[in-house]
PDB file of C-alpha atoms in Angstrom:
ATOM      1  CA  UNK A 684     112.645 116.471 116.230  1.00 90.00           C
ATOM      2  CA  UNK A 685     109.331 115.344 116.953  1.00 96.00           C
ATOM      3  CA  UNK A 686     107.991 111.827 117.016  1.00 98.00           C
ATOM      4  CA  UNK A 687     104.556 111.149 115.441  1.00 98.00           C
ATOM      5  CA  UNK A 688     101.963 108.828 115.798  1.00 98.00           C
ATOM      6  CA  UNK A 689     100.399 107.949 111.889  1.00 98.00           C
ATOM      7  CA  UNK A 690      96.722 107.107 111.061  1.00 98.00           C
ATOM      8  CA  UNK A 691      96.106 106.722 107.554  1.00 98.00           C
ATOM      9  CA  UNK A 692      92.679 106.151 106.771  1.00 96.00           C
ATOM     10  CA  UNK A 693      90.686 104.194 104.168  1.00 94.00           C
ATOM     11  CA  UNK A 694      89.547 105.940 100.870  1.00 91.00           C
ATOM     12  CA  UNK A 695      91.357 103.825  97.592  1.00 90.00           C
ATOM     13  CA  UNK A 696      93.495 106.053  94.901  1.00 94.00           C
ATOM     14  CA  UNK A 697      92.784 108.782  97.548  1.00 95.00           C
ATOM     15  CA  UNK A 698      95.328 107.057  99.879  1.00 97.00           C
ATOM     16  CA  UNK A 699      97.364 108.514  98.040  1.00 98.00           C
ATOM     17  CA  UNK A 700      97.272 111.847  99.349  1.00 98.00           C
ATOM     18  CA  UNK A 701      98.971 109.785 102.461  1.00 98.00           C
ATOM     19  CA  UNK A 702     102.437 110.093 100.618  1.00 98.00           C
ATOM     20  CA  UNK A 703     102.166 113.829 100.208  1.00 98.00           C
ATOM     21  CA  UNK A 704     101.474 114.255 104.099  1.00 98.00           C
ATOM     22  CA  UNK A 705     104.574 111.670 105.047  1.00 98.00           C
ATOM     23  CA  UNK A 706     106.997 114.120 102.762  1.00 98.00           C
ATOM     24  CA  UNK A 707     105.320 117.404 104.288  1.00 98.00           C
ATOM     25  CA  UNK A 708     106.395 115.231 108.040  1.00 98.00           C
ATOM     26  CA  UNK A 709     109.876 114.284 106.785  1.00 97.00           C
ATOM     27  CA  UNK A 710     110.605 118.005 105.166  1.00 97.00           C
ATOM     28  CA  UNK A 711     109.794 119.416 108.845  1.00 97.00           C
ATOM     29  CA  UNK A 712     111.752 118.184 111.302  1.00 95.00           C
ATOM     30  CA  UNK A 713     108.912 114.973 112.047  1.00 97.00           C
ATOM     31  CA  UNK A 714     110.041 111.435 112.724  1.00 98.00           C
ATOM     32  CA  UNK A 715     107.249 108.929 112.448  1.00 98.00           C
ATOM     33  CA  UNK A 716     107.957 106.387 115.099  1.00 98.00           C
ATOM     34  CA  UNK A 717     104.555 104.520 114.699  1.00 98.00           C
ATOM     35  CA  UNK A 718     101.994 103.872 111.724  1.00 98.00           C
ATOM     36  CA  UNK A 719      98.482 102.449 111.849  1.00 98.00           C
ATOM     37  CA  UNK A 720      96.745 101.808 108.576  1.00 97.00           C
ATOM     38  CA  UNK A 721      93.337 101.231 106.938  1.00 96.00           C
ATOM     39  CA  UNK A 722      92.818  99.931 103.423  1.00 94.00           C
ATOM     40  CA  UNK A 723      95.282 102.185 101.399  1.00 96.00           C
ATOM     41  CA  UNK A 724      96.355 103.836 104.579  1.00 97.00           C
ATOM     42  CA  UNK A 725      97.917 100.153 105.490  1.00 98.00           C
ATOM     43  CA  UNK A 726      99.566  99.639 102.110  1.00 97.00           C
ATOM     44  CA  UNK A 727     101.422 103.028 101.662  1.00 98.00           C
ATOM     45  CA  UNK A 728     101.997 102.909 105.259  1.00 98.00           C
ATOM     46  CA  UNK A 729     103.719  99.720 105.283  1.00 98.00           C
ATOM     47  CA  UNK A 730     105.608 100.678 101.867  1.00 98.00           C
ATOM     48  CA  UNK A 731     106.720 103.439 103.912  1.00 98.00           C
ATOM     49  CA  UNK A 732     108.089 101.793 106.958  1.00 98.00           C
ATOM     50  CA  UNK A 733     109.589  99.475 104.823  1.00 97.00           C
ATOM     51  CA  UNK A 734     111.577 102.168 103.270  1.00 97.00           C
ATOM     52  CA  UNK A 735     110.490 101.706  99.474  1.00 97.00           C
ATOM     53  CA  UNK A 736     108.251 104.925  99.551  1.00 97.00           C
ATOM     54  CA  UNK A 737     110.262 106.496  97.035  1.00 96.00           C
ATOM     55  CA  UNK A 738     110.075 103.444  94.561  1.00 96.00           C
ATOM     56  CA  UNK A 739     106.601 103.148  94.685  1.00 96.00           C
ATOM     57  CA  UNK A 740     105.534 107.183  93.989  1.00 97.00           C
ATOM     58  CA  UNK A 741     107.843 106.705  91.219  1.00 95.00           C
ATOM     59  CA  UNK A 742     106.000 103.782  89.899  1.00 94.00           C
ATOM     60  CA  UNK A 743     102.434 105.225  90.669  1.00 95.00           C
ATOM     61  CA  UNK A 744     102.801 108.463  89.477  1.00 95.00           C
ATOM     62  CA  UNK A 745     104.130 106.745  86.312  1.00 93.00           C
ATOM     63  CA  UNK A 746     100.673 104.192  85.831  1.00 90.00           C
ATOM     64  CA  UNK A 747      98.261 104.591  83.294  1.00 87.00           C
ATOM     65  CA  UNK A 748      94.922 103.589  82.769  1.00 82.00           C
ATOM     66  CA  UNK A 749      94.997 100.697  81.058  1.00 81.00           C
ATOM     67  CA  UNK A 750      98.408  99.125  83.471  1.00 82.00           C
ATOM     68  CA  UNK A 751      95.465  99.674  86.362  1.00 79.00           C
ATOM     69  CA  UNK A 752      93.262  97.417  84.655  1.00 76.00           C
ATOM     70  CA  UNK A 753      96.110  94.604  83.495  1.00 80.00           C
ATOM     71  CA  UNK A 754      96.507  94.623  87.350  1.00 77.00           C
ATOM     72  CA  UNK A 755      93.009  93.646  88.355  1.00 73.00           C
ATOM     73  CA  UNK A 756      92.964  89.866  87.799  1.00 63.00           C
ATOM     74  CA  UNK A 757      89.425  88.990  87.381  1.00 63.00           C
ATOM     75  CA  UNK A 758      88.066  86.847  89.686  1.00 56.00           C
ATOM     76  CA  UNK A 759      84.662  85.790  88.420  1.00 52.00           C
ATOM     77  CA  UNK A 760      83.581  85.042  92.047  1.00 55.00           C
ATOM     78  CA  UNK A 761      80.305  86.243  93.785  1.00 52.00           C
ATOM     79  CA  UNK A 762      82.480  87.582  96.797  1.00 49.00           C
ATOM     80  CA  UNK A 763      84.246  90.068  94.899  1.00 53.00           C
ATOM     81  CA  UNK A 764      85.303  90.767  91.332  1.00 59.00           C
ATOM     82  CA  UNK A 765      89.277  91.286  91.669  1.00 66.00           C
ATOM     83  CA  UNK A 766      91.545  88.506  93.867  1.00 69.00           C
ATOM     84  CA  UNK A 767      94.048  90.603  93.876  1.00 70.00           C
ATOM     85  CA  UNK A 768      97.146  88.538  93.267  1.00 83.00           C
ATOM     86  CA  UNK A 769      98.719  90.806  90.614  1.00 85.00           C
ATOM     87  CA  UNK A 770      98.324  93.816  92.594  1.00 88.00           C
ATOM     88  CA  UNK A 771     100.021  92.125  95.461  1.00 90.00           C
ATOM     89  CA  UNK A 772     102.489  90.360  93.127  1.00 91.00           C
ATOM     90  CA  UNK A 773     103.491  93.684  91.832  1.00 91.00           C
ATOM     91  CA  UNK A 774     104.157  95.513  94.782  1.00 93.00           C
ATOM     92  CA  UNK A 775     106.099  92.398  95.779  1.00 94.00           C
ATOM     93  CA  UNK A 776     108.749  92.428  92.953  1.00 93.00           C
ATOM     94  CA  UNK A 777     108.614  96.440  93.606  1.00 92.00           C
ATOM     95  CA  UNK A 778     109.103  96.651  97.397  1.00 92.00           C
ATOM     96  CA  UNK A 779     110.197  92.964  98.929  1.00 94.00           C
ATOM     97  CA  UNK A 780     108.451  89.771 100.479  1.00 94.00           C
ATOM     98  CA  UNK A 781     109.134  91.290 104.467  1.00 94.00           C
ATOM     99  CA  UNK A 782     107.956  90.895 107.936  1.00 97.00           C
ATOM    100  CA  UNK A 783     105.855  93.010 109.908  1.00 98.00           C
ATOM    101  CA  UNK A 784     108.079  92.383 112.977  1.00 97.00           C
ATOM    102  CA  UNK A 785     111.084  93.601 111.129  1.00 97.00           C
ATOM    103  CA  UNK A 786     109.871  96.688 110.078  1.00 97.00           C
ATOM    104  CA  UNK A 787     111.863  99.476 111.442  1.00 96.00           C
ATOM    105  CA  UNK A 788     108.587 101.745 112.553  1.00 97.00           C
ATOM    106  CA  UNK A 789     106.174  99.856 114.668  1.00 98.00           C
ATOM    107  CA  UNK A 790     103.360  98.699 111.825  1.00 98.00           C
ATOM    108  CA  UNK A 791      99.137  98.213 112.270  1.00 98.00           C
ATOM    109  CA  UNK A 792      97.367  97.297 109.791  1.00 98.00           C
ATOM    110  CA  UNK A 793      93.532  96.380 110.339  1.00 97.00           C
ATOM    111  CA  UNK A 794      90.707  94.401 108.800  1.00 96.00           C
ATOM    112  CA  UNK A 795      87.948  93.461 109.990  1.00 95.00           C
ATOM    113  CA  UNK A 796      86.687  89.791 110.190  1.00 94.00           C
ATOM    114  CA  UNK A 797      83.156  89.759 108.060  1.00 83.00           C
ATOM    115  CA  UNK A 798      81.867  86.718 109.966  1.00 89.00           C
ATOM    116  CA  UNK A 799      82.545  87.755 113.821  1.00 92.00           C
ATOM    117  CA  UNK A 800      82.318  91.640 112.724  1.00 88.00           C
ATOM    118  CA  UNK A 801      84.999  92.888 114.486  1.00 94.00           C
ATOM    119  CA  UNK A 802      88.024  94.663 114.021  1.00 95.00           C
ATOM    120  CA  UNK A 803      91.334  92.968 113.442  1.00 96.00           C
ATOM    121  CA  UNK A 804      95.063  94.705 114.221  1.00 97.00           C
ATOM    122  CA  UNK A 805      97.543  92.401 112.136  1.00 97.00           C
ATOM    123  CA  UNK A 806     101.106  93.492 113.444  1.00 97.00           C
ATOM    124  CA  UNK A 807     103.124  90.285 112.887  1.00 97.00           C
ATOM    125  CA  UNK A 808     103.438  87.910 109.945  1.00 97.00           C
ATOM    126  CA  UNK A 809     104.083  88.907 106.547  1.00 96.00           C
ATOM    127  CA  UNK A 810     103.501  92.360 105.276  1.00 97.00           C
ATOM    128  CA  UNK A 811     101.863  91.708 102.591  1.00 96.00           C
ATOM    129  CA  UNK A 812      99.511  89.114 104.142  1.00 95.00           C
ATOM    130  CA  UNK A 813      98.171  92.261 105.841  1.00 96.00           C
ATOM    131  CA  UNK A 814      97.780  94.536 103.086  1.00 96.00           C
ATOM    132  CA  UNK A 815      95.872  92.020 101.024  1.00 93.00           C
ATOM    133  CA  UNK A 816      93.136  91.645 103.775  1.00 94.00           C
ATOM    134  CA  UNK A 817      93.169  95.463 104.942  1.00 95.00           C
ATOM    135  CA  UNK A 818      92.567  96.455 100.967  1.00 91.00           C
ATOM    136  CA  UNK A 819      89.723  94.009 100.660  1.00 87.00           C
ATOM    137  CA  UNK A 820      87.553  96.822  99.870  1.00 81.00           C
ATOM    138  CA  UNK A 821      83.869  94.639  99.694  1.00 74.00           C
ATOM    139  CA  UNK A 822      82.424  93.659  95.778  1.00 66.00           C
ATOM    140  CA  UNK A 823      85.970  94.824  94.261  1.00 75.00           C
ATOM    141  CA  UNK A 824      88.064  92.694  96.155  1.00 79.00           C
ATOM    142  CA  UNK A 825      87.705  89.228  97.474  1.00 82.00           C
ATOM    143  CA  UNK A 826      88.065  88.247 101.129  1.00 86.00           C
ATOM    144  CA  UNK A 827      91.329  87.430 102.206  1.00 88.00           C
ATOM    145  CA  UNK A 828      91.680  84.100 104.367  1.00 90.00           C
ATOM    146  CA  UNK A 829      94.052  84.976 106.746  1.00 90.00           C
ATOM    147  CA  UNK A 830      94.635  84.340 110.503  1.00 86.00           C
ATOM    148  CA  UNK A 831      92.170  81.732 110.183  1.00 90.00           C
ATOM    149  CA  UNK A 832      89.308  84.048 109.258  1.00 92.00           C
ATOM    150  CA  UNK A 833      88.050  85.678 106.048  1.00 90.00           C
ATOM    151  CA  UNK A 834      88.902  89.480 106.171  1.00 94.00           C
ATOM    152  CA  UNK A 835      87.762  92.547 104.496  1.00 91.00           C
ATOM    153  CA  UNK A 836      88.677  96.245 104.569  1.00 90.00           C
ATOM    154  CA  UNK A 837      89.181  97.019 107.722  1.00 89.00           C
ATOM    155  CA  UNK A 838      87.186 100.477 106.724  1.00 89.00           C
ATOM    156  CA  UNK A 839      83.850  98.652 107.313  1.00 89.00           C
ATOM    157  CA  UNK A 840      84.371  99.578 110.924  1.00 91.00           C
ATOM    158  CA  UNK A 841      86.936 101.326 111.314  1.00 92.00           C
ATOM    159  CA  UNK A 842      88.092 103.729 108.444  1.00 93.00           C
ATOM    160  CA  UNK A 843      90.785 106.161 110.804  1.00 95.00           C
ATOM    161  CA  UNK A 844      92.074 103.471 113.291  1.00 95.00           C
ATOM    162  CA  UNK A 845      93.566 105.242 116.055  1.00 96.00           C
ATOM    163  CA  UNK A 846      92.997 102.975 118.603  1.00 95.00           C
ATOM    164  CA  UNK A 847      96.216 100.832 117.973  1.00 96.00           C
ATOM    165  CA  UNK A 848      98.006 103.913 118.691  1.00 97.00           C
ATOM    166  CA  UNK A 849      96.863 104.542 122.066  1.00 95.00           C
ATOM    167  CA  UNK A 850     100.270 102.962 123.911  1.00 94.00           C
ATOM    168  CA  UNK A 851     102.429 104.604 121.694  1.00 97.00           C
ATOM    169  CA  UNK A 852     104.886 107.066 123.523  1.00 95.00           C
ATOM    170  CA  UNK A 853     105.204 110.167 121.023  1.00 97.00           C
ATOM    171  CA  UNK A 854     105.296 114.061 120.986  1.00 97.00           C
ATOM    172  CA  UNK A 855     101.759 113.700 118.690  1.00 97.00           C
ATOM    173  CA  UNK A 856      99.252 111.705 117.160  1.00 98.00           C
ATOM    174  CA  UNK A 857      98.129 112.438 113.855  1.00 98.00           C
ATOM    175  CA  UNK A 858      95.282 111.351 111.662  1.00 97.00           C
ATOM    176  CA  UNK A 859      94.503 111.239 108.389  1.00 97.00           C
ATOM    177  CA  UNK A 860      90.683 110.979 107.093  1.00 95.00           C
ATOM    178  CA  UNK A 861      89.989 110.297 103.647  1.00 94.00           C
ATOM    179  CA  UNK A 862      86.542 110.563 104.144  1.00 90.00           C
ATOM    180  CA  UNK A 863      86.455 113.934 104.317  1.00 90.00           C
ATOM    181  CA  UNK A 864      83.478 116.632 103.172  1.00 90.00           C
ATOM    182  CA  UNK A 865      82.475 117.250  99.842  1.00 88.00           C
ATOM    183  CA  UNK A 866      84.153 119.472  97.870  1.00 85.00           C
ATOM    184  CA  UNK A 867      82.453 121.361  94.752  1.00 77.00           C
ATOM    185  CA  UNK A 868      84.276 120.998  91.344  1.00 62.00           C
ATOM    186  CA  UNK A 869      85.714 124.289  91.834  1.00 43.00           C
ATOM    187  CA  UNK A 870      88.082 123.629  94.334  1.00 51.00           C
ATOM    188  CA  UNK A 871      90.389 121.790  91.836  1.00 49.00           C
ATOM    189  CA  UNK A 872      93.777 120.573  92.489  1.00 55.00           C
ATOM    190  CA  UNK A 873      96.963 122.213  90.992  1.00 54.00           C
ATOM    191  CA  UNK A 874     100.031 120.202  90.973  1.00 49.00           C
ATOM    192  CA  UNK A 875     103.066 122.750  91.927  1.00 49.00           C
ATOM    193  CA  UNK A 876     106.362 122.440  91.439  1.00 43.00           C
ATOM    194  CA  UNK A 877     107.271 120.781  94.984  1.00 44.00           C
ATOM    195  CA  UNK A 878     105.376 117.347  93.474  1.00 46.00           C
ATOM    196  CA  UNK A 879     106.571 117.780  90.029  1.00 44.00           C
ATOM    197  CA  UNK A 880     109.903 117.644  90.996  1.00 43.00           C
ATOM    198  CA  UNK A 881     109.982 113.647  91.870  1.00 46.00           C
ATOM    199  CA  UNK A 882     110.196 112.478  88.488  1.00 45.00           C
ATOM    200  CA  UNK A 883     110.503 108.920  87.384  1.00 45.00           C
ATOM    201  CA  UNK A 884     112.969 107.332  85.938  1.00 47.00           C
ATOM    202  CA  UNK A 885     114.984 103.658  86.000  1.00 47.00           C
ATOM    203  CA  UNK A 886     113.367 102.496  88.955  1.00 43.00           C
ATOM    204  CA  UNK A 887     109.925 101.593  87.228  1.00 49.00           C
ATOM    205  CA  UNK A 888     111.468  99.320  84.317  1.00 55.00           C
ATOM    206  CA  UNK A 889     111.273  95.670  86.636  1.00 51.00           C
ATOM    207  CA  UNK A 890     107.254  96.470  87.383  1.00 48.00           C
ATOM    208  CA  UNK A 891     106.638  97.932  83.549  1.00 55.00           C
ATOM    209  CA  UNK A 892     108.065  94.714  82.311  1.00 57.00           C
ATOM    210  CA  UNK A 893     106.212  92.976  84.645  1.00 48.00           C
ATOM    211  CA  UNK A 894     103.128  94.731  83.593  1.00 49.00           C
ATOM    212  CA  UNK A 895     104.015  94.336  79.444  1.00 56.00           C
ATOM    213  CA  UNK A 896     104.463  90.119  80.210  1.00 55.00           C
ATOM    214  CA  UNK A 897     100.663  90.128  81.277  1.00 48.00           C
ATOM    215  CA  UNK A 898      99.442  92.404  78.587  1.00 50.00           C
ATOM    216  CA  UNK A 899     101.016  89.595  76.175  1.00 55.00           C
ATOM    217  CA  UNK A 900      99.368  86.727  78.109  1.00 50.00           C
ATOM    218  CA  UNK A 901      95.584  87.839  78.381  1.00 46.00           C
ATOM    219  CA  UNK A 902      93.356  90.119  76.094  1.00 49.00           C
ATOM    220  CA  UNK A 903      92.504  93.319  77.939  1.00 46.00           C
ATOM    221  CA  UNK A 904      89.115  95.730  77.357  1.00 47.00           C
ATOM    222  CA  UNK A 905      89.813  98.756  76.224  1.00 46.00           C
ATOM    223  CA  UNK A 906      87.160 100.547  78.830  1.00 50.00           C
ATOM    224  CA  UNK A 907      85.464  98.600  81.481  1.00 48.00           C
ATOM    225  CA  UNK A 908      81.743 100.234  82.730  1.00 52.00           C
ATOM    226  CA  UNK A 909      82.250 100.314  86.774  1.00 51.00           C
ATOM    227  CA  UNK A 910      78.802 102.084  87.080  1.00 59.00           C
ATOM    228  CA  UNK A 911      77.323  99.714  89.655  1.00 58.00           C
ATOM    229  CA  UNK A 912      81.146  99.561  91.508  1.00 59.00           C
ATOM    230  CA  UNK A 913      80.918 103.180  91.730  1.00 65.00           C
ATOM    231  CA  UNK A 914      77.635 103.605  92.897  1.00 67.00           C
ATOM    232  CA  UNK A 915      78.325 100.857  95.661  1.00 66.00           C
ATOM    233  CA  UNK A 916      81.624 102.050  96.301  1.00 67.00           C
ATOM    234  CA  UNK A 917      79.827 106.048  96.553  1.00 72.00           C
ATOM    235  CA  UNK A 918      77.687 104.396  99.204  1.00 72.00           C
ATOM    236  CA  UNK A 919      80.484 103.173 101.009  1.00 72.00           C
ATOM    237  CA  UNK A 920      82.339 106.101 101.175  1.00 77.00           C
ATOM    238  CA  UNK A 921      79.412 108.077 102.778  1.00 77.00           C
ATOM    239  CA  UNK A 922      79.171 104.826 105.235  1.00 77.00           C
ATOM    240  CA  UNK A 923      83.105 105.419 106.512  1.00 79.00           C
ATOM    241  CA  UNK A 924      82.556 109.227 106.629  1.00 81.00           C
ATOM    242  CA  UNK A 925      79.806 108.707 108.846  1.00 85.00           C
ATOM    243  CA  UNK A 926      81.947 106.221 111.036  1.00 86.00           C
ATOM    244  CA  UNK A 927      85.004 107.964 110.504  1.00 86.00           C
ATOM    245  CA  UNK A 928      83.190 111.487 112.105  1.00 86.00           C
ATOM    246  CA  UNK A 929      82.014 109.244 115.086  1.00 87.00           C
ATOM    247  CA  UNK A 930      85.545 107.519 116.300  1.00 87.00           C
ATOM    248  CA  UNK A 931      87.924 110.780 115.520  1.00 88.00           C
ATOM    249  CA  UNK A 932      84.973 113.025 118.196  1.00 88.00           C
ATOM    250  CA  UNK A 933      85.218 110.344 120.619  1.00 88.00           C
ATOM    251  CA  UNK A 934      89.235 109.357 120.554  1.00 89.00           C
ATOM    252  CA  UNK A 935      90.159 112.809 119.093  1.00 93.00           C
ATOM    253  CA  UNK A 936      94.059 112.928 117.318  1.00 95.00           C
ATOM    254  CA  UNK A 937      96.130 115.365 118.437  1.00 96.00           C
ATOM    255  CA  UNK A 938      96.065 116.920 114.745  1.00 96.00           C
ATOM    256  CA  UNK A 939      93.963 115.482 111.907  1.00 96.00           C
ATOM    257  CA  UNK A 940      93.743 116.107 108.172  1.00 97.00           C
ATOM    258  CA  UNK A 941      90.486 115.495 105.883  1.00 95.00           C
ATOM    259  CA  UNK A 942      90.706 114.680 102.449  1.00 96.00           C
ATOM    260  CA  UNK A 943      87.708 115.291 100.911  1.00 94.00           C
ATOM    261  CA  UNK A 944      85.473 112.067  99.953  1.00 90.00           C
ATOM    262  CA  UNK A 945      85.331 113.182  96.313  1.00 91.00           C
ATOM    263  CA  UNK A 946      88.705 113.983  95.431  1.00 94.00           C
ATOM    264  CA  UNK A 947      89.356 111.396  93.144  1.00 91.00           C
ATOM    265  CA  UNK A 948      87.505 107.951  92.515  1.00 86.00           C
ATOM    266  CA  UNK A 949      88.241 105.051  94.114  1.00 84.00           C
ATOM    267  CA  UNK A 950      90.215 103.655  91.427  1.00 83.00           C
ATOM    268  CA  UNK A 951      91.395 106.814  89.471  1.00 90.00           C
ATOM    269  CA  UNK A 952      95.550 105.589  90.340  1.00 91.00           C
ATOM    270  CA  UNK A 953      96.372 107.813  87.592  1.00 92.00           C
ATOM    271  CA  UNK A 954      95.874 110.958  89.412  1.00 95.00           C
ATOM    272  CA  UNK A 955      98.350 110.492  91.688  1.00 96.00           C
ATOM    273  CA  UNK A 956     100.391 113.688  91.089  1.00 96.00           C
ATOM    274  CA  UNK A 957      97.165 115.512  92.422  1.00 96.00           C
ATOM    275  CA  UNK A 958      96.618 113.480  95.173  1.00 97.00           C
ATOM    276  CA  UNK A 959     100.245 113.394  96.670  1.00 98.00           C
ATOM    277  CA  UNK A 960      99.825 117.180  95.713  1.00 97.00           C
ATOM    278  CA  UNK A 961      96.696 117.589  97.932  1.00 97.00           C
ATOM    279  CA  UNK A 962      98.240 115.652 100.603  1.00 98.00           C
ATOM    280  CA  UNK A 963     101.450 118.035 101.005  1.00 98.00           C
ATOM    281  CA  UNK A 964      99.511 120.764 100.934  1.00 97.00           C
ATOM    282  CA  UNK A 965      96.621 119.662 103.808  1.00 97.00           C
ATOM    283  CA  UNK A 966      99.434 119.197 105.994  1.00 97.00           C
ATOM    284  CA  UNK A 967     101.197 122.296 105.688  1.00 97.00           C
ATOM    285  CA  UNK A 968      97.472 124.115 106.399  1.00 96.00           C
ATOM    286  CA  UNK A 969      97.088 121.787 108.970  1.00 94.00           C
ATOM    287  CA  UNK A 970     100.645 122.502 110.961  1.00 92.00           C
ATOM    288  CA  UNK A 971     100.530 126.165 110.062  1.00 84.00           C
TER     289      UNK A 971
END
C-alpha cells in the first residue's frame, strides 16, 4: 500500500470532485497519510480525516437548491454577504466539534491573512475554526477573526498548497487543481453507476431537520440574482488558475489532477453527483 501526500485545491461546489478522487485512492490500494487543503479542499479534507466522509456525500448529494440558500445566513455587511454560521453549524451537528491535533491524518488547512498578505497553515485548534477562515472565499463570505488576524480564502495566494507537504515522508505527493482549463459544453459529465451507487438514506434526517427549523424561522427568496457574485467570483477563478499554474511548475507534485475551472459554478452544491463523478474518473486517467 502506498502512502499519499493530498493537496486539494480551492474552486467552491467544484471541491467536490475532491471526494471522487479520495474513493478512486481508497478503492486502489492508497493510504492518505497527510492532507493539505484550500478553501473546499480544507473542508472535505478535514471531513475526511475526521472520518465522516461518508456522512457528508450522503448529505450533499441529497441538497437542493433552495436548502443551499436557507444555509447562507445573510450578513448585510460590506466585507462579505454570507457569515457563514449556518454552514459551519451544519456541518457541526453532521460531522463533530474536533481538534485538528486529534485528527488521525496529519491536517493543513490555509488562509491567508488579508492585512499582512501572507499565507497562513492552521494545523492546531479547532477544525472548524480552520475551515471557516480557509472558505472565506472574498464578497461571499466574511473574514474570519481567527489567530488574532482576519482571514480569507487561503486561494488568494495560494489555491494548490503544496508547500505544507514538503516534510511529509510518503511514497507520493498528489495534487489536486480545481482551476483547471476550460472545457467547452460538450465535454459534459455522465454520472455512471460507480457514483450512483452511494445512495442516501437515514443518515441525512438530523441536518434536514436542522435545515426545515430555519425554513420555519425566516422567509426565504425563491431565486436570488448572483450576477455580480458570479462575475467577481469568474474573475477570481481565472486569478487562482493563473497562480495555481505558477506554484504546481515551480514545486511540481508527484501526480496532479485538473478539474476544469468551469465545471460547475461556484455555488451549484446540487451537482454533486457530477462532480464526485468527475473526480473518480480524473484520477483513474491520471494513475492509468
Amino acid at each position: 500500500m502506498k502512502s499519499v501526500s493530498l493537496v486539494l485545491g480551492s474552486g467552491g461546489a467544484r471541491g467536490l470532485a475532491h471526494i471522487g478522487v479520495i474513493h478512486w485512492l481508497e478503492e486502489h490500494n492508497y493510504r492518505i497519510q497527510s492532507i493539505s487543503g484550500c478553501s473546499m479542499g480544507a473542508l472535505i479534507g478535514g471531513i475526511y480525516a475526521a472520518g465522516k466522509l461518508d456522512e457528508f456525500e450522503k448529505w450533499v448529494r441529497a441538497i437542493t437548491k433552495l436548502e443551499i440558500i436557507t444555509l447562507l445566513d445573510i450578513s448585510w455587511n460590506k466585507s462579505g454577504l454570507v457569515k457563514g454560521d449556518k454552514i459551519i453549524n451544519t456541518l457541526i451537528d453532521l460531522v463533530g466539534d474536533m481538534k485538528i491535533e486529534d485528527l488521525p491524518i496529519k491536517y493543513t488547512a490555509v488562509a491567508a491573512d488579508v492585512n499582512e498578505e501572507k499565507e497562513i497553515w492552521i494545523n492546531s485548534g479547532r477544525l472548524f475554526d480552520a475551515i471557516r477562515a480557509s472558505i472565506s472565499l472574498p464578497m461571499l463570505f466574511t473574514p474570519h477573526y481567527y489567530m488574532g488576524a482576519h482571514l480569507i480564502d487561503g486561494g488568494v495566494l495560494n489555491p494548490v498548497p503544496i508547500a505544507p507537504t514538503f516534510s511529509d515522508n510518503t511514497d507520493i505527493t498528489l495534487a489536486v487543481n480545481l482551476g483547471g482549463k476550460l472545457i467547452s459544453n460538450s465535454n459534459a459529465i455522465d454520472i455512471n453507476d460507480h457514483q450512483k451507487k452511494k445512495n442516501n438514506d437515514g443518515i441525512n434526517e438530523k441536518i434536514n431537520n436542522y435545515i426545515q427549523q430555519l425554513k420555519n424561522k425566516i422567509d426565504l427568496p425563491q431565486e436570488i440574482d448572483w450576477g455580480a457574485y458570479e462575475i467577481a467570483n469568474q474573475a477570481f477563478d481565472a486569478m487562482q488558475s493563473t497562480i495555481a499554474r505558477q506554484k504546481l511548475a515551480a514545486y511540481p507534485p508527484d501526480r496532479s489532477i485538473e478539474i476544469a475551472r468551469n465545471a460547475c459554478g461556484t455555488l451549484e452544491f446540487d451537482r454533486a453527483d457530477e462532480m464526485i463523478t468527475l473526480g473518480y474518473r480524473k484520477a483513474q486517467e491520471s494513475f492509468t
